[in-house]
PDB file of C-alpha atoms in Angstrom:
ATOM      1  CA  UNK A   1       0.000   0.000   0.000  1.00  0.00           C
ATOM      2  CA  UNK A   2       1.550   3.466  -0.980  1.00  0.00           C
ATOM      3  CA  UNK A   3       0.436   6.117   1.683  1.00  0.00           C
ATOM      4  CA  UNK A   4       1.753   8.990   0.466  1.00  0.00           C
ATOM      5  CA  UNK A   5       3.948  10.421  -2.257  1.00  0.00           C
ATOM      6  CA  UNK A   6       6.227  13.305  -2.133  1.00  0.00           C
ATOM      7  CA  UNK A   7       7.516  14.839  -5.117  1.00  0.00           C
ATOM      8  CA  UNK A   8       8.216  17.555  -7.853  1.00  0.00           C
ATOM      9  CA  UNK A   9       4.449  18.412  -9.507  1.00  0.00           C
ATOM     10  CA  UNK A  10       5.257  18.059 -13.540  1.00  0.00           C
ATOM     11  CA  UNK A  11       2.555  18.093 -14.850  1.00  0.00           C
ATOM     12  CA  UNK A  12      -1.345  18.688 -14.359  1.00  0.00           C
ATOM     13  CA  UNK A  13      -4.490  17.040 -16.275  1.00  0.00           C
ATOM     14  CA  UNK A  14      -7.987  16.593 -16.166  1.00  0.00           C
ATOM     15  CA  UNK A  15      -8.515  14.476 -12.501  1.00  0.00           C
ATOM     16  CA  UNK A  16      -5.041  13.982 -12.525  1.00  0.00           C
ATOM     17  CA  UNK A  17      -1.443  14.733 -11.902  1.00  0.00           C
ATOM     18  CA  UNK A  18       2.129  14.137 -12.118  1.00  0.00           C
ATOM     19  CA  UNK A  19       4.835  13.704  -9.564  1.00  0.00           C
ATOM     20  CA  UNK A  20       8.013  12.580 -10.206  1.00  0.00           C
ATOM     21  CA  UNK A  21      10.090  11.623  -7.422  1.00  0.00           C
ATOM     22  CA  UNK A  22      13.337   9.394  -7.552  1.00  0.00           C
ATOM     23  CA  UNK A  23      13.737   9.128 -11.426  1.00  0.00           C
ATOM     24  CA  UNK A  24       9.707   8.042 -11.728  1.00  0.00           C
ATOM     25  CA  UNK A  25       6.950  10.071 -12.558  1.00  0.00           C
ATOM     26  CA  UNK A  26       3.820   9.124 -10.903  1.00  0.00           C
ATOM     27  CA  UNK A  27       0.103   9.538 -12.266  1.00  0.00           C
ATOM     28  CA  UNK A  28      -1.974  10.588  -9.513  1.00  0.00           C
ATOM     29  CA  UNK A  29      -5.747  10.542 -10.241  1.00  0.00           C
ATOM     30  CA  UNK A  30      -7.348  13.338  -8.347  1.00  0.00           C
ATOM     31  CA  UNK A  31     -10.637  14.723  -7.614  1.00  0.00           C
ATOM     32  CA  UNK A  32     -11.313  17.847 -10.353  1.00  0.00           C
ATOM     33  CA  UNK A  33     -11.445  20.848  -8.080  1.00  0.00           C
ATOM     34  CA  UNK A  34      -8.291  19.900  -6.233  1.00  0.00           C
ATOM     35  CA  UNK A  35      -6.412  21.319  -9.537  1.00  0.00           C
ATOM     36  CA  UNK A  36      -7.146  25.050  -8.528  1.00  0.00           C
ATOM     37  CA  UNK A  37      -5.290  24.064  -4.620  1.00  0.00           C
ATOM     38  CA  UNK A  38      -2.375  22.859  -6.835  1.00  0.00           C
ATOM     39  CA  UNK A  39       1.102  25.196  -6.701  1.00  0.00           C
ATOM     40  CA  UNK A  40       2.664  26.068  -9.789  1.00  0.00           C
ATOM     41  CA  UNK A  41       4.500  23.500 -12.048  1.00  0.00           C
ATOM     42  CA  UNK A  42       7.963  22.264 -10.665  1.00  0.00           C
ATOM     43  CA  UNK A  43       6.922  22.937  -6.986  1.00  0.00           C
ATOM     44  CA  UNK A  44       7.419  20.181  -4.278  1.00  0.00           C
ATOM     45  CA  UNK A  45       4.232  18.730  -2.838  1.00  0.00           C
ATOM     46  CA  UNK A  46       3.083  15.864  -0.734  1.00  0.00           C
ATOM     47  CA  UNK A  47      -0.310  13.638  -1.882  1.00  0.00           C
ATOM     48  CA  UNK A  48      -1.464  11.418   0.298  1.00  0.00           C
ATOM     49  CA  UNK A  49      -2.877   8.474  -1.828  1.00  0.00           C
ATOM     50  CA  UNK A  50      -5.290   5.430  -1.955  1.00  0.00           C
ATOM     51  CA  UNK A  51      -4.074   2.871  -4.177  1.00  0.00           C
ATOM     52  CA  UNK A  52      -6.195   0.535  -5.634  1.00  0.00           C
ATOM     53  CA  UNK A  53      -4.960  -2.503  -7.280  1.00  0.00           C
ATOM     54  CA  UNK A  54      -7.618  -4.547  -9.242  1.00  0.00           C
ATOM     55  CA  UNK A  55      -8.252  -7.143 -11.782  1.00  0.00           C
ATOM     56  CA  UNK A  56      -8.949  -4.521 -14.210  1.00  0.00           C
ATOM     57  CA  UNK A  57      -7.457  -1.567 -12.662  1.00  0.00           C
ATOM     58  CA  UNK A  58      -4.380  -0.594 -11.155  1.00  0.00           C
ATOM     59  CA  UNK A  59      -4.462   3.509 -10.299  1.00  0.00           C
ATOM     60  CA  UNK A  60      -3.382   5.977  -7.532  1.00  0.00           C
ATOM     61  CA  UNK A  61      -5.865   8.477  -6.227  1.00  0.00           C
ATOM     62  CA  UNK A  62      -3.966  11.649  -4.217  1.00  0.00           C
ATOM     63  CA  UNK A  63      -5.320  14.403  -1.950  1.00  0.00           C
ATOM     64  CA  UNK A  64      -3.964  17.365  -0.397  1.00  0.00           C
ATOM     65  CA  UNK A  65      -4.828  15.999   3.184  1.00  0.00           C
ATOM     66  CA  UNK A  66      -5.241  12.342   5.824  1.00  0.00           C
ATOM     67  CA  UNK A  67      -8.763  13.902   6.360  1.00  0.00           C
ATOM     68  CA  UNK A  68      -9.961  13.694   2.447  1.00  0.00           C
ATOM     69  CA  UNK A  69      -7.609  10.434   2.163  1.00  0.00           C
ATOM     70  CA  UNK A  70      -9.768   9.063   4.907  1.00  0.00           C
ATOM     71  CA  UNK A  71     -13.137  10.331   3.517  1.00  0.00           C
ATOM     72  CA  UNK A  72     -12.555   8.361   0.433  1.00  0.00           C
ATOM     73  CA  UNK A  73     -11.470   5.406   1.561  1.00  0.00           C
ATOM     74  CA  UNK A  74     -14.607   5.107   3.664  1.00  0.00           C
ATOM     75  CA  UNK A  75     -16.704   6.184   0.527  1.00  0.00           C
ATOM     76  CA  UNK A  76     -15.242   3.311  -1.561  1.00  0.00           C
ATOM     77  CA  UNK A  77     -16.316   0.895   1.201  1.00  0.00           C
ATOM     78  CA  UNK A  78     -19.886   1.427   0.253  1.00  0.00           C
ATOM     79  CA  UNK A  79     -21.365  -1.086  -1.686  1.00  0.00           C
ATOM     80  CA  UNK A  80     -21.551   0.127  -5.459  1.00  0.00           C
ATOM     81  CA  UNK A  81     -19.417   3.272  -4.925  1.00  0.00           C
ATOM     82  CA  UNK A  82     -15.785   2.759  -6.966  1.00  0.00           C
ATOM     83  CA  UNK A  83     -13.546   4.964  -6.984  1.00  0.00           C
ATOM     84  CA  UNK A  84     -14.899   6.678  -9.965  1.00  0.00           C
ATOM     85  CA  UNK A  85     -17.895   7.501  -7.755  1.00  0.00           C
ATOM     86  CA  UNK A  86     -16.317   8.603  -4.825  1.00  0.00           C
ATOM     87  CA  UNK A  87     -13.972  11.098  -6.853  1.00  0.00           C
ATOM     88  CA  UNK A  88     -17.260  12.498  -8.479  1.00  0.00           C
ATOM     89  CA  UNK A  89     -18.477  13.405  -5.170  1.00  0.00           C
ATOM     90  CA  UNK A  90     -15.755  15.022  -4.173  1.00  0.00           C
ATOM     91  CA  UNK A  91     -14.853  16.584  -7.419  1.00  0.00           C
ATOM     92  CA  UNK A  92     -18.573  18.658  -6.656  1.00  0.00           C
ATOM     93  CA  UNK A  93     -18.266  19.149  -2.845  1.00  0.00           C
ATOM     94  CA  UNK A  94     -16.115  20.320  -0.193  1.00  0.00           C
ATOM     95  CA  UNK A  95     -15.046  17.941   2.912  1.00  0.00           C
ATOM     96  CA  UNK A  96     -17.111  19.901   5.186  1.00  0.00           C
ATOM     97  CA  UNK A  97     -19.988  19.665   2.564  1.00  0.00           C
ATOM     98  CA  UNK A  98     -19.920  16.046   2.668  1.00  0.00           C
ATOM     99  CA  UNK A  99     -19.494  14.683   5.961  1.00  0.00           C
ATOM    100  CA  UNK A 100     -22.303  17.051   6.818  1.00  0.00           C
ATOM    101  CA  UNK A 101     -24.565  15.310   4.118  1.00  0.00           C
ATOM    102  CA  UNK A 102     -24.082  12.295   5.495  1.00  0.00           C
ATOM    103  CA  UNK A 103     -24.385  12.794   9.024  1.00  0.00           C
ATOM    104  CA  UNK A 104     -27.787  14.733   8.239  1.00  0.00           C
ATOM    105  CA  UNK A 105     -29.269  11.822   5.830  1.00  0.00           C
ATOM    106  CA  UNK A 106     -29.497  14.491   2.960  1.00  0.00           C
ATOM    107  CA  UNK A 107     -28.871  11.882   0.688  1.00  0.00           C
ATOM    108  CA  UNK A 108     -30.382  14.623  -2.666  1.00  0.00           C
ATOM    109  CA  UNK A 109     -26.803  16.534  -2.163  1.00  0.00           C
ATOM    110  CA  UNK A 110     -24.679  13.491  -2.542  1.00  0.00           C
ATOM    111  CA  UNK A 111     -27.501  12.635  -5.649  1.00  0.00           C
ATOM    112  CA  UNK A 112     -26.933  16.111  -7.326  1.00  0.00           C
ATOM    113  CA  UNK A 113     -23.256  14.385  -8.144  1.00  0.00           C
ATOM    114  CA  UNK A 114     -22.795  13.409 -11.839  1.00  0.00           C
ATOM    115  CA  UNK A 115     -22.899   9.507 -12.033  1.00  0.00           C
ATOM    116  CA  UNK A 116     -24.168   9.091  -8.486  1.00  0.00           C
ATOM    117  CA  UNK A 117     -27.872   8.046  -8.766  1.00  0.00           C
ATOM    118  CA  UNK A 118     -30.769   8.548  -6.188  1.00  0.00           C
ATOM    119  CA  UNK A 119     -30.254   4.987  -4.255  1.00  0.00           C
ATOM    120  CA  UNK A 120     -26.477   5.263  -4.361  1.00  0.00           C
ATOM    121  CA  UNK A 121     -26.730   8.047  -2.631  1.00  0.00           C
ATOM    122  CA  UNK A 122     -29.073   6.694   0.084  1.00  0.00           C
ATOM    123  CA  UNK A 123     -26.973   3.897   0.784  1.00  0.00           C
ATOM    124  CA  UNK A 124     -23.799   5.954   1.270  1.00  0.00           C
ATOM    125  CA  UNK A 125     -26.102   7.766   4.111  1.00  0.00           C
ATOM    126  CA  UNK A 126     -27.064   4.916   5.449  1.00  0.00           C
ATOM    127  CA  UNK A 127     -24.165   2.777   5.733  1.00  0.00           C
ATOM    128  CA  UNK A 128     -21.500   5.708   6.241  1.00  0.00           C
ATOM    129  CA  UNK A 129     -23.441   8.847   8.810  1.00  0.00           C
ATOM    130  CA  UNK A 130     -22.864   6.695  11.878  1.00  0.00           C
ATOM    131  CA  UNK A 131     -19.041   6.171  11.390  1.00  0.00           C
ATOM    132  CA  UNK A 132     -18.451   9.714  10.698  1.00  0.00           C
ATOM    133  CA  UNK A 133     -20.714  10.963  13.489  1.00  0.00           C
ATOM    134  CA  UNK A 134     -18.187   8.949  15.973  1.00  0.00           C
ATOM    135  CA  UNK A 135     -15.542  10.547  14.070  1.00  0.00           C
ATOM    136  CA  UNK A 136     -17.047  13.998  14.216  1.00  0.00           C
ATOM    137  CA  UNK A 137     -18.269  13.564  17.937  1.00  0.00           C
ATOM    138  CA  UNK A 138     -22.328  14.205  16.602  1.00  0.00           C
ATOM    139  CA  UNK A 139     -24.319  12.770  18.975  1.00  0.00           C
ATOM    140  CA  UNK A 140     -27.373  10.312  17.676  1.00  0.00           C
ATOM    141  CA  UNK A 141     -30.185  12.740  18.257  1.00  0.00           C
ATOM    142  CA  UNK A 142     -28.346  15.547  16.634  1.00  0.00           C
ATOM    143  CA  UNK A 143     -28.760  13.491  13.422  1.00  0.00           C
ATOM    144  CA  UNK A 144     -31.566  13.754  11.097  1.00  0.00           C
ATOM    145  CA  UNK A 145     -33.157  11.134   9.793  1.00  0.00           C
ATOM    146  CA  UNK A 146     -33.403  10.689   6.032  1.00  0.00           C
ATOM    147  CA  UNK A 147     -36.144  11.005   3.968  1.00  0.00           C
ATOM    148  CA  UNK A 148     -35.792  10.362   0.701  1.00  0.00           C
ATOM    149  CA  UNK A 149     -37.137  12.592  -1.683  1.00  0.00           C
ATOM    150  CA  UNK A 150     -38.963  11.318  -4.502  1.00  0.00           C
ATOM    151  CA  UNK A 151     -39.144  14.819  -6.568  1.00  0.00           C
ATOM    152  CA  UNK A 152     -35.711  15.492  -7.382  1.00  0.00           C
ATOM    153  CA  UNK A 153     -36.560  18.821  -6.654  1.00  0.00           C
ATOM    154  CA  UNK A 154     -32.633  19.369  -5.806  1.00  0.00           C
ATOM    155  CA  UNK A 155     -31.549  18.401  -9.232  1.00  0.00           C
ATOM    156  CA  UNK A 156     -34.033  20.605 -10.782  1.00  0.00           C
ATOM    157  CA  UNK A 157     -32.914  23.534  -8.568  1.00  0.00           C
ATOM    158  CA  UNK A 158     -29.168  23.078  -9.612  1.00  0.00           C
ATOM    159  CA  UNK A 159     -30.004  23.238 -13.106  1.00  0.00           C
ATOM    160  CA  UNK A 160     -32.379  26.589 -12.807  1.00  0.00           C
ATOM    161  CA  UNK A 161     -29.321  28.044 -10.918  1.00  0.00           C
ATOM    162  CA  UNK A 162     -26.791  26.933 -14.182  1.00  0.00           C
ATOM    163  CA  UNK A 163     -29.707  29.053 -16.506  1.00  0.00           C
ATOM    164  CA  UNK A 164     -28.684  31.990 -14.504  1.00  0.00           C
ATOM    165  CA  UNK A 165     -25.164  31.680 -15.128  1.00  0.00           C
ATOM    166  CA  UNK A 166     -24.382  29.919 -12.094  1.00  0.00           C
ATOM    167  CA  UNK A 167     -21.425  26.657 -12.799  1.00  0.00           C
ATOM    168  CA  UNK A 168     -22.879  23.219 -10.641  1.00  0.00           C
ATOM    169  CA  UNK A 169     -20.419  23.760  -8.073  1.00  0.00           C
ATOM    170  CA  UNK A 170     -21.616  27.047  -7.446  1.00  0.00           C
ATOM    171  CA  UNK A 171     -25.624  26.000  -7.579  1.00  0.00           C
ATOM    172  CA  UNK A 172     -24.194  22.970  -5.537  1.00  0.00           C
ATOM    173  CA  UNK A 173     -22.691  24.755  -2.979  1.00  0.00           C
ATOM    174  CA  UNK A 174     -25.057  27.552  -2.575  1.00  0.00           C
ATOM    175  CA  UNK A 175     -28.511  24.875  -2.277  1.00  0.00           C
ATOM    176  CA  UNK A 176     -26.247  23.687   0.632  1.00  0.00           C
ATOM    177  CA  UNK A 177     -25.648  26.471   2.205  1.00  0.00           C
ATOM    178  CA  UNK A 178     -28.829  27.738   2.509  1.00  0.00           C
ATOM    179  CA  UNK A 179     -29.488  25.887   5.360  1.00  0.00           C
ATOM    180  CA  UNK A 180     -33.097  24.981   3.797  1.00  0.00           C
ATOM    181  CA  UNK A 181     -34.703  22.115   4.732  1.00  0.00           C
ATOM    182  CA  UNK A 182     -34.158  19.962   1.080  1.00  0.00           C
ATOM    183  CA  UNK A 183     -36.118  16.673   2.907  1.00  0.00           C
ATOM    184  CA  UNK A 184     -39.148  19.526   3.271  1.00  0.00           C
ATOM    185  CA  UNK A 185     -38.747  21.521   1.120  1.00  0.00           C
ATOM    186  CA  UNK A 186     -42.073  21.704  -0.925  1.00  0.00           C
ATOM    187  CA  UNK A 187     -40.884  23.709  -4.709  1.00  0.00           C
ATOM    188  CA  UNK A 188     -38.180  23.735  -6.686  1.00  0.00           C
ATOM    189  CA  UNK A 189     -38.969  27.481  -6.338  1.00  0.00           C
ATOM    190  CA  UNK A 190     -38.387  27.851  -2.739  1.00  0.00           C
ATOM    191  CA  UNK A 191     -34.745  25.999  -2.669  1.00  0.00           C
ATOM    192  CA  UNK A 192     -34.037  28.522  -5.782  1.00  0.00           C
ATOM    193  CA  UNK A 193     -34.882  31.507  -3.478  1.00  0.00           C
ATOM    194  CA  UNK A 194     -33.225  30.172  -0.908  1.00  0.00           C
ATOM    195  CA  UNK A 195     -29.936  29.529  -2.371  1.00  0.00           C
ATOM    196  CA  UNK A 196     -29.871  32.658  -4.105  1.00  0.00           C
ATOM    197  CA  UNK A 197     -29.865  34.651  -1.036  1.00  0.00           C
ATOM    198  CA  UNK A 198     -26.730  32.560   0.160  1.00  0.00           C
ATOM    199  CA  UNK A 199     -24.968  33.506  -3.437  1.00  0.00           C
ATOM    200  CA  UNK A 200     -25.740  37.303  -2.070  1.00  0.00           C
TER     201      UNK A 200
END
């Protein structure tokens, strides 16, 4: 198992980079909006890394930090989540985003994820918001319980917010922190006019 890699940063693609350390140049597979947290070409840096070693697939995912190492590796236990999956959801969400999804059973956020489907998203709340409530110190009864939410309504809201020239992180983020009720909420409308205020 390789924990972590420390290196010169060569190059940068799309969900991935290159470190070369020792004569070898590594491809790292990263989540997409960890490119902008990059340093400049030929800078030292540190990833700490997942590898997975398959069958069909031999790859190294990096991130910046143990706490988004962790959060994946705990993702990927999930039946039906690969690492393909898990790097969507973090590609479209902060850490803080995330673990607060889960814990809360707001299982539309995780949804609102390209590739991650209604039912994945349930199961990663149901199988994942007790571990990371012992991890974050939440107690039980601060948790809410998950509905599921049969509308969609989120995914609607996300794309009304692109039509206004918002990107899907930003309609992401902003439905999130809104702090509206998204298990209640009763119109695509009112998570629109919510989120909007938080873009304010």
């Amino acid at each position: 198992m390789i924990y972590s890699i420390t290196g010169k940063l060569i190059g940068i693609e799309k969900g991935a980079a290159i470190i070369e350390t020792g004569g070898v140049g590594y491809l790292i597979k990263i989540p997409t909006n960890l490119s902008d947290r990059l340093p400049s070409i030929g800078s030292e840096l540190k990833f700490y890394t997942h590898h997975i070693v398959r069958e069909d697939l031999e790859a190294l995912y990096g991130f910046l930090n143990r706490e988004e190492r962790s959060l994946f590796g705990l993702l990927i236990t999930v039946s039906g989540v690969g690492p393909k999956a898990a790097t969507a959801i973090m590609s479209n969400f902060a850490l803080e985003m995330i673990t607060s999804a889960i814990v809360k059973g707001n299982s539309e956020i995780l949804a609102s994820a390209p590739g991650v489907g209604k039912k994945t998203a349930e199961k990663i709340c149901i199988e994942l918001r007790e571990k990371l409530a012992k991890t974050l110190g939440v107690k039980p009864s601060e948790m809410q319980q998950a509905i599921p939410n049969e509308k969609g309504i989120v995914n609607d809201a996300v794309a009304a917010l692109m039509t206004l020239g918002y990107s899907p992180k930003e309609a992401r983020e902003a439905i999130f922190n809104s702090k509206i009720d998204l298990e209640k909420a009763g119109s695509v409308e009112e998570i629109i006019k919510s989120s909007l205020r938080a873009l304010v």
